[in-house]
C-alpha cells in the first residue's frame, strides 16, 4: 500500500530510534520524506531508504527551521506532514535540576515543537491541508518520579497540540499528539537498567515496545485515513495508562 503517496513529510530527530523508524515507514508508504537531525551530514542516519533525503536541523534554532521549510517548499511545492519527534531528557528531579539543564530540555522538546509548527502552519493553511504529529509521552497523563524537565515539556507538547488543533481545524490542518510508552531505543538503552526493568515491569504487556510500533501509529495520523482526527492523543504504551 502507498498510504502516504504524494505527501511531503518532514521528520525531526530522525537519526535513530523512533524518528528513524517513522522516516523509513513514511518512505515505504510513498511519502517524499525529509529526515532531519543535528548532524551536518546524513552519516548519523545509518542504513536508510534511498527515498529519504536528509537535512541538518537544530530544532531549537529559528534559522534552521526557516531554511529547511523554505528549501522543502521550493523543491516540492508543499509540506503535507510534520512529525515533531526530536527530544532529549535530563534525569534530575525538581530540586536537583539546574537552570541550564531545564532550559536545554525546554529548548529542544517544547520550543522546538512550537517553532516547527509555527514554520509549517502558514504553508498548510495556504494549501488547505496538513497533518502535524507531535511526539509526547505517557508522563503528561501518568506521573513518574524524576526527570522533571522532560515531563514538564512533554505535558506542554500535549496541550500545545490541542490548542493548535482547535486553532486550525477550519483550515483543514490536523494536529495530534502521539504518546509512546517504554520503547526500546538507543536513548532508553543508555539508561540505568534498573529504570528500564521497573517501567517494563509496570507495563501490562510485560515488554518494551519497538520504534516500528510507534511508526505505524504515525503513518495512520499522517494519512487520509485520519481525516477526521485532530486534537487527539494516540497512546501506544502496552496498556500502561489503562491501569
Coordinates of C-alpha atoms in Angstrom, one line a residue:
X1 CA 0.0 0.0 0.0
X2 CA 1.0 3.6 -0.6
X3 CA -1.0 5.2 2.2
X4 CA 1.1 8.4 2.0
X5 CA 1.6 8.5 -1.8
X6 CA 2.4 12.1 -3.0
X7 CA 2.7 13.6 0.5
X8 CA 5.8 15.6 1.5
X9 CA 6.9 15.0 5.1
X10 CA 9.5 16.4 7.5
X11 CA 10.5 14.3 10.5
X12 CA 12.8 15.7 13.2
X13 CA 15.2 13.7 15.4
X14 CA 15.3 11.1 12.6
X15 CA 18.9 9.9 13.1
X16 CA 17.9 6.9 15.3
X17 CA 15.1 5.3 17.3
X18 CA 11.5 6.4 16.8
X19 CA 12.3 9.2 14.3
X20 CA 14.3 6.9 12.1
X21 CA 11.6 4.3 12.1
X22 CA 9.0 6.9 11.2
X23 CA 11.1 8.2 8.3
X24 CA 11.5 4.6 7.0
X25 CA 7.8 3.9 7.3
X26 CA 6.8 7.1 5.6
X27 CA 9.2 6.4 2.7
X28 CA 7.8 2.8 2.4
X29 CA 4.3 4.3 2.2
X30 CA 5.2 6.6 -0.7
X31 CA 5.9 9.9 1.0
X32 CA 8.6 12.3 -0.1
X33 CA 10.5 12.1 3.2
X34 CA 12.9 14.7 4.7
X35 CA 14.6 13.3 7.7
X36 CA 16.4 15.8 9.9
X37 CA 18.9 15.8 12.7
X38 CA 21.6 18.0 14.3
X39 CA 24.5 16.3 12.5
X40 CA 25.9 18.2 9.5
X41 CA 25.9 15.0 7.4
X42 CA 23.5 12.1 6.9
X43 CA 26.1 9.6 8.2
X44 CA 24.4 9.6 11.6
X45 CA 21.1 8.4 9.9
X46 CA 22.6 4.9 9.4
X47 CA 21.1 2.5 6.8
X48 CA 18.1 4.1 5.1
X49 CA 15.9 4.0 2.1
X50 CA 17.0 5.9 -1.0
X51 CA 13.7 7.7 -0.9
X52 CA 14.8 9.6 2.3
X53 CA 16.5 13.0 2.0
X54 CA 18.5 14.4 4.9
X55 CA 18.7 18.0 6.2
X56 CA 20.5 19.4 9.1
X57 CA 18.2 20.9 11.7
X58 CA 18.7 22.0 15.3
X59 CA 15.0 22.3 16.3
X60 CA 15.7 25.0 18.8
X61 CA 17.1 27.3 16.1
X62 CA 14.7 29.6 14.2
X63 CA 17.1 30.0 11.2
X64 CA 17.4 26.2 10.8
X65 CA 13.7 25.8 10.7
X66 CA 13.3 28.6 8.2
X67 CA 16.0 27.1 5.9
X68 CA 14.6 23.6 6.0
X69 CA 11.0 24.6 5.4
X70 CA 11.9 27.1 2.7
X71 CA 14.0 24.6 0.8
X72 CA 11.4 21.9 1.1
X73 CA 8.6 24.2 -0.3
X74 CA 10.9 25.4 -3.1
X75 CA 11.8 21.9 -4.1
X76 CA 8.5 20.1 -3.7
X77 CA 5.9 22.9 -3.7
X78 CA 4.2 21.9 -0.4
X79 CA 4.5 20.3 3.1
X80 CA 1.8 17.8 4.0
X81 CA 3.2 16.3 7.2
X82 CA 5.4 17.4 10.1
X83 CA 6.5 15.0 12.8
X84 CA 8.0 16.8 15.8
X85 CA 9.9 13.9 17.2
X86 CA 13.2 15.4 18.4
X87 CA 13.6 15.2 22.1
X88 CA 16.1 15.0 24.9
X89 CA 16.0 14.1 28.6
X90 CA 17.6 15.2 31.8
X91 CA 17.1 12.7 34.6
X92 CA 17.2 15.1 37.6
X93 CA 14.2 15.6 39.9
X94 CA 12.8 19.0 40.5
X95 CA 15.0 20.1 43.4
X96 CA 18.2 18.8 41.7
X97 CA 17.6 20.4 38.3
X98 CA 19.9 23.3 37.2
X99 CA 18.6 26.2 35.2
X100 CA 20.9 25.2 32.4
X101 CA 19.5 21.7 32.1
X102 CA 15.9 23.0 32.4
X103 CA 16.5 25.4 29.6
X104 CA 18.3 22.8 27.4
X105 CA 15.4 20.4 27.6
X106 CA 12.7 23.1 27.1
X107 CA 14.6 24.4 24.1
X108 CA 14.5 21.1 22.3
X109 CA 11.3 19.4 23.5
X110 CA 9.0 22.4 23.8
X111 CA 10.4 25.4 21.9
X112 CA 11.5 23.1 19.1
X113 CA 8.0 21.7 18.7
X114 CA 6.5 25.2 18.7
X115 CA 9.0 26.5 16.2
X116 CA 8.2 23.6 13.8
X117 CA 4.5 24.2 14.0
X118 CA 4.9 27.9 13.6
X119 CA 7.1 27.4 10.4
X120 CA 4.9 24.9 8.6
X121 CA 1.4 26.0 9.5
X122 CA 1.3 29.0 7.1
X123 CA 2.0 26.7 4.2
X124 CA -0.5 24.2 5.4
X125 CA -3.2 26.8 5.8
X126 CA -2.4 28.2 2.3
X127 CA -2.9 24.7 0.8
X128 CA -5.9 23.9 3.0
X129 CA -4.5 20.7 4.3
X130 CA -1.8 19.3 6.6
X131 CA -1.1 16.9 9.4
X132 CA 1.2 17.7 12.4
X133 CA 2.2 14.9 14.7
X134 CA 3.8 15.9 18.0
X135 CA 5.6 13.1 19.9
X136 CA 4.8 13.4 23.6
X137 CA 5.0 10.6 26.1
X138 CA 3.0 8.9 28.9
X139 CA 4.1 11.2 31.8
X140 CA 1.6 14.0 30.9
X141 CA -1.2 11.6 31.9
X142 CA 0.6 9.5 34.5
X143 CA 3.0 10.9 37.0
X144 CA 6.5 9.3 37.0
X145 CA 9.2 10.1 39.5
X146 CA 12.2 12.2 38.4
X147 CA 13.2 13.7 35.0
X148 CA 11.2 16.8 35.9
X149 CA 12.1 18.9 32.9
X150 CA 11.3 16.1 30.5
X151 CA 7.9 15.5 32.0
X152 CA 7.1 19.2 32.0
X153 CA 7.9 19.6 28.4
X154 CA 6.0 16.6 27.2
X155 CA 3.0 17.9 29.1
X156 CA 3.4 21.1 27.2
X157 CA 3.6 19.3 23.9
X158 CA 0.3 17.6 24.7
X159 CA -1.5 20.8 25.4
X160 CA 0.1 22.8 22.6
X161 CA -1.1 20.1 20.2
X162 CA -4.7 20.5 21.4
X163 CA -4.5 24.3 21.2
X164 CA -3.1 24.2 17.6
X165 CA -5.7 21.6 16.6
X166 CA -8.6 23.8 17.7
X167 CA -7.0 26.9 16.2
X168 CA -6.5 25.5 12.7
X169 CA -9.3 22.9 12.4
X170 CA -11.3 25.1 10.0
X171 CA -8.2 25.3 7.8
X172 CA -8.1 21.5 7.5
X173 CA -4.8 21.4 9.4
X174 CA -4.9 18.5 11.8
X175 CA -2.7 18.4 14.9
X176 CA -2.4 15.3 17.1
X177 CA -0.1 14.1 19.8
X178 CA 1.4 10.6 19.9
X179 CA 2.2 9.1 23.3
X180 CA 4.7 6.2 23.3
X181 CA 5.2 4.1 26.4
X182 CA 8.5 2.4 27.1
X183 CA 10.2 1.9 23.7
X184 CA 13.5 0.1 23.1
X185 CA 15.7 2.8 21.5
X186 CA 19.3 4.0 21.9
X187 CA 18.0 6.6 24.3
X188 CA 16.4 4.0 26.7
X189 CA 19.3 1.6 26.2
X190 CA 21.6 4.3 27.6
X191 CA 19.5 4.5 30.8
X192 CA 20.2 2.6 34.0
X193 CA 19.0 -1.0 33.6
X194 CA 17.1 -0.7 36.8
X195 CA 15.0 2.1 35.3
X196 CA 14.1 0.1 32.2
X197 CA 13.3 -3.0 34.2
X198 CA 11.0 -1.1 36.5
X199 CA 9.0 0.6 33.7
X200 CA 8.7 -2.7 31.7
X201 CA 7.6 -4.4 35.0
X202 CA 4.8 -1.8 35.3
X203 CA 3.7 -2.3 31.7
X204 CA 0.8 -4.8 31.5
X205 CA 2.1 -6.4 28.2
X206 CA 5.3 -7.1 30.1
X207 CA 7.7 -5.9 27.3
X208 CA 9.2 -2.9 25.7
X209 CA 7.6 -1.5 22.5
X210 CA 9.6 -1.1 19.3
X211 CA 10.1 2.0 17.2
X212 CA 8.2 0.4 14.3
X213 CA 5.1 0.1 16.5
X214 CA 5.2 3.8 17.0
X215 CA 5.8 4.4 13.3
X216 CA 2.7 2.5 12.4
X217 CA 0.7 5.0 14.5
X218 CA 2.4 7.9 12.9
X219 CA 1.6 6.6 9.4
X220 CA -2.1 6.4 10.4
X221 CA -2.2 10.0 11.7
X222 CA -0.3 11.3 8.7
X223 CA -2.6 9.5 6.2
X224 CA -6.0 10.5 4.9
X225 CA -7.4 7.6 6.9
X226 CA -7.2 10.0 9.9
X227 CA -9.0 12.8 8.0
X228 CA -11.5 13.4 11.0
X229 CA -8.8 13.0 13.7
X230 CA -7.5 16.2 15.3
X231 CA -6.7 17.3 18.8
X232 CA -6.4 13.6 19.8
X233 CA -3.9 11.6 21.8
X234 CA -2.8 8.3 20.3
X235 CA -1.4 6.2 23.1
X236 CA 0.8 3.3 22.2
X237 CA 2.1 2.0 25.5
X238 CA 1.4 -1.7 26.1
X239 CA -1.5 -0.8 28.4
X240 CA 0.5 1.3 30.8
X241 CA -2.1 4.1 31.1
X242 CA -5.0 1.7 31.3
X243 CA -4.2 0.9 34.9

